[in-house]
Coordinates of C-alpha atoms and ligand atoms in Angstrom, one line a residue:
M93 CA 0.2 0.1 0.4
R94 CA 1.5 3.4 -1.0
I95 CA 0.5 6.5 1.0
L96 CA 1.3 10.5 -0.1
I97 CA 1.8 12.6 2.7
V98 CA 1.9 16.3 2.2
E99 CA 2.8 18.5 4.8
D100 CA 5.0 21.6 5.3
D101 CA 5.9 21.0 8.7
K102 CA 9.4 18.6 7.8
D103 CA 9.4 17.0 11.5
L104 CA 5.5 16.3 11.2
N105 CA 6.4 14.9 8.0
R106 CA 9.0 12.9 8.6
Q107 CA 7.3 11.5 12.2
L108 CA 4.2 10.4 9.9
A109 CA 6.4 8.7 7.4
D110 CA 8.8 6.7 9.8
A111 CA 5.4 5.6 11.9
L112 CA 4.0 4.7 8.2
V113 CA 6.8 2.5 6.8
E114 CA 7.3 0.9 10.1
Q115 CA 4.0 -0.5 9.7
G116 CA 4.8 -1.8 6.1
Y117 CA 3.5 1.1 3.8
V118 CA 5.5 2.8 1.1
V119 CA 5.6 6.4 1.6
D120 CA 6.0 9.3 -0.9
R121 CA 6.2 13.1 0.6
A122 CA 5.7 16.4 -0.5
Y123 CA 6.1 19.7 1.6
D124 CA 4.4 22.2 -0.3
G125 CA 0.7 22.3 -2.3
E126 CA 2.1 22.1 -5.7
E127 CA 4.5 19.3 -5.3
G128 CA 1.7 17.4 -3.5
H129 CA -1.1 18.3 -6.0
F130 CA 1.2 17.2 -8.9
L131 CA 2.1 13.9 -7.0
G132 CA -1.4 13.0 -6.3
D133 CA -2.4 13.8 -10.1
T134 CA -0.1 11.1 -11.5
E135 CA 0.8 8.8 -9.3
P136 CA -1.8 6.0 -7.9
Y137 CA -1.8 6.2 -4.0
D138 CA -4.0 3.9 -1.8
A139 CA -4.3 7.2 0.5
V140 CA -3.2 10.6 1.1
I141 CA -2.6 12.8 4.3
L142 CA -3.1 16.1 3.4
D143 CA -2.4 19.2 5.7
I144 CA -4.8 22.1 5.0
G145 CA -2.4 25.1 5.8
L146 CA 0.3 24.6 3.0
P147 CA 2.7 27.1 1.0
E148 CA 2.1 27.1 -3.0
M149 CA -1.1 26.0 -3.0
D150 CA -3.6 25.7 0.2
G151 CA -4.8 22.0 1.1
V152 CA -8.4 22.7 0.2
T153 CA -7.4 23.8 -3.5
V154 CA -5.3 20.4 -3.9
L155 CA -8.5 18.5 -3.0
E156 CA -10.9 20.3 -4.9
N157 CA -8.6 20.0 -7.8
W158 CA -7.8 16.5 -7.6
R159 CA -11.9 15.3 -7.3
A160 CA -12.5 17.6 -10.1
A161 CA -9.9 15.7 -12.1
Q162 CA -11.9 12.3 -11.0
R163 CA -8.9 11.4 -8.4
T164 CA -10.8 9.1 -6.1
M165 CA -8.2 7.9 -3.6
P166 CA -9.2 8.3 -0.2
V167 CA -8.0 11.6 1.6
L168 CA -7.3 12.1 5.3
I169 CA -7.0 16.0 5.7
L170 CA -5.1 17.3 8.8
T171 CA -6.3 20.6 10.3
A172 CA -5.3 23.2 13.0
R173 CA -7.2 23.0 16.4
D174 CA -8.9 26.3 16.0
R175 CA -9.6 26.0 12.8
W176 CA -13.3 24.3 12.6
S177 CA -13.9 26.1 9.3
D178 CA -10.7 24.4 7.7
K179 CA -12.8 20.8 8.3
V180 CA -15.6 22.1 6.8
A181 CA -14.1 23.1 3.7
G182 CA -12.1 20.2 3.6
I183 CA -15.1 17.8 3.8
D184 CA -16.6 19.8 1.1
A185 CA -13.8 19.5 -0.9
G186 CA -14.1 15.5 -0.8
A187 CA -11.9 15.0 2.1
D188 CA -13.0 11.1 3.6
D189 CA -11.8 11.8 7.1
Y190 CA -10.0 14.6 9.5
V191 CA -7.4 14.4 12.5
T192 CA -7.1 17.5 14.2
K193 CA -3.6 18.9 15.5
P194 CA -1.9 18.4 17.4
F195 CA -2.4 14.3 17.1
H196 CA -1.5 10.7 18.3
V197 CA 0.4 9.4 15.3
E198 CA -1.8 5.9 16.1
E199 CA -5.0 7.9 15.6
V200 CA -3.6 8.9 12.0
L201 CA -2.6 5.3 11.5
A202 CA -5.6 3.7 12.3
R203 CA -7.8 6.3 10.2
I204 CA -5.5 5.6 7.6
R205 CA -6.2 1.8 7.8
A206 CA -9.7 2.3 7.9
L207 CA -10.1 4.3 4.9
I208 CA -8.1 1.8 2.7
R209 CA -10.2 -1.2 4.2
R210 CA -13.7 1.0 3.1
A211 CA -11.9 1.8 -0.1
S212 CA -11.4 -1.7 -1.0
G213 CA -14.5 -2.8 0.6
H214 CA -13.4 -4.5 3.8
A215 CA -15.5 -3.9 7.1
S216 CA -12.7 -6.0 9.3
S217 CA -9.3 -5.1 10.2
E218 CA -8.5 -8.7 9.9
L219 CA -8.5 -9.9 6.5
V220 CA -8.9 -13.6 5.9
C221 CA -8.4 -15.6 2.6
G222 CA -8.6 -19.5 3.5
P223 CA -5.8 -20.2 5.9
V224 CA -4.1 -16.9 5.6
R225 CA -4.8 -14.1 7.9
L226 CA -3.9 -10.5 7.9
D227 CA -4.2 -8.4 10.7
T228 CA -3.9 -5.1 9.4
K229 CA -3.5 -3.5 12.8
A230 CA -0.2 -5.4 13.8
S231 CA 0.9 -5.5 10.0
K232 CA 1.3 -9.3 10.6
A233 CA 0.2 -12.2 8.8
S234 CA -0.3 -15.8 9.6
V235 CA -1.4 -19.3 8.0
D236 CA -3.2 -21.4 9.9
G237 CA -2.1 -19.3 13.4
V238 CA 1.4 -19.4 12.5
T239 CA 3.3 -16.2 12.2
L240 CA 4.7 -15.7 8.5
K241 CA 8.3 -14.4 8.5
L242 CA 7.8 -11.6 5.3
T243 CA 10.2 -9.4 4.2
S244 CA 8.6 -6.0 3.7
H245 CA 8.4 -6.5 -0.1
E246 CA 6.4 -9.8 0.4
F247 CA 4.1 -8.2 3.0
R248 CA 3.5 -5.3 0.8
L249 CA 2.6 -7.7 -2.0
L250 CA 0.3 -9.9 0.1
S251 CA -1.3 -7.0 1.9
Y252 CA -2.3 -5.4 -1.9
L253 CA -3.5 -8.9 -2.9
M254 CA -5.5 -9.6 0.0
H255 CA -7.3 -6.1 0.0
H256 CA -8.0 -6.8 -3.1
M257 CA -9.2 -10.5 -3.1
D258 CA -10.8 -11.9 -6.2
E259 CA -9.7 -9.2 -8.5
V260 CA -6.9 -9.7 -10.7
V261 CA -4.2 -7.4 -10.1
S262 CA -1.4 -6.8 -12.9
R263 CA 2.1 -6.1 -12.2
T264 CA 2.3 -2.9 -13.2
E265 CA -0.6 -2.2 -10.3
L266 CA 1.6 -4.3 -8.1
V267 CA 4.5 -2.2 -8.9
E268 CA 2.9 1.2 -8.5
H269 CA 1.7 0.3 -5.2
M270 CA 4.5 -1.5 -3.4
Y271 CA 7.2 0.8 -4.4
D272 CA 7.8 5.0 -3.6
Q273 CA 8.3 7.4 -7.0
D274 CA 12.5 6.6 -6.3
F275 CA 12.5 3.7 -6.5
D276 CA 14.2 1.7 -9.6
R277 CA 11.0 0.0 -10.4
D278 CA 11.0 -3.3 -12.3
S279 CA 8.0 -5.1 -12.9
N280 CA 10.0 -8.8 -13.3
T281 CA 11.0 -8.7 -9.8
I282 CA 7.2 -8.7 -8.7
E283 CA 7.3 -12.6 -10.3
V284 CA 9.9 -13.1 -7.7
F285 CA 8.3 -11.9 -4.7
V286 CA 5.0 -14.0 -5.9
G287 CA 7.1 -16.8 -6.1
R288 CA 8.3 -16.5 -2.6
L289 CA 4.9 -15.7 -1.4
R290 CA 3.7 -18.6 -2.6
K291 CA 6.2 -20.9 -1.1
K292 CA 5.2 -19.2 2.2
I293 CA 1.4 -19.4 2.1
G294 CA 0.5 -22.2 -0.1
V295 CA 0.6 -22.3 -4.2
E296 CA -2.7 -22.3 -4.9
L297 CA -4.1 -19.0 -3.3
I298 CA -2.3 -16.8 -5.8
E299 CA -3.5 -17.8 -9.3
T300 CA -1.3 -16.4 -12.6
V301 CA -4.0 -14.9 -14.8
R302 CA -2.1 -15.3 -18.0
G303 CA -1.1 -12.0 -19.5
L304 CA -3.3 -10.2 -17.0
G305 CA -1.3 -10.4 -13.6
Y306 CA -2.5 -12.3 -10.6
R307 CA -5.4 -12.8 -8.4
M308 CA -5.6 -13.9 -4.6
V309 CA -8.6 -16.6 -4.2
P310 CA -9.6 -18.2 -1.0
P311 CA -9.6 -22.3 -1.5
A312 CA -13.4 -23.5 -2.6
G313 CA -15.4 -23.9 0.5
A314 CA -13.2 -21.6 2.7
G315 CA -14.6 -18.4 4.4
T316 CA -13.1 -15.0 3.7
E317 CA -13.3 -11.6 5.1
K318 CA -16.4 -10.0 3.6
T319 CA -18.7 -12.8 5.0
G320 CA -17.3 -12.1 8.5
K321 CA -16.1 -15.7 9.4
A322 CA -13.1 -18.0 8.5
G323 CA -13.9 -20.9 7.0
Ligands
LIG515 CA1 1.2 23.3 7.5

């Protein structure tokens, strides 16, 4: 899952980025409204954290421009405590949620998890695909109750596939959501990661859809998170 942070306070920007990376996300960072607007307009993000008070272009304008251009990614806005009108303007501009400064980073993390979950149609913080469970709160995965040892790339891959269960996900899409903008991207490496992940969770859970990409499917008869019960 790939997140954009647009925040001109460098310390706060870094604090948020560190916490998100720690939780297994890939993060791009912008420090003013113009740069942030450009990134959100050109790169696919699973969620955006957008400060309202920004140099060059204010957060409300950034958001209005994205929404006018049909950019529908979930956006969490950060507002100053004494500026209630910013919340109203931000929500009217298309924000999905807000956090008031000062905040605890854990609250931002929880809200981001919820936004990503909702955007992909999941109600629970634990996603289930047959024997595989992904705990989005703890950023951990298990098979038959045994915690998996995953590299950060493997975790991101599993997380993206599980958030998009039963959908065909192309290699390009995986690359775009697993790496930040500065990474030297090579879609051939995706095949390698899929191979490693299959060895850890069971080959049959990740289908190759020839010419299109991959699809994570629960084994026949097993439950998924959407039903609310494990099989
Ligand atoms: Ca600011």
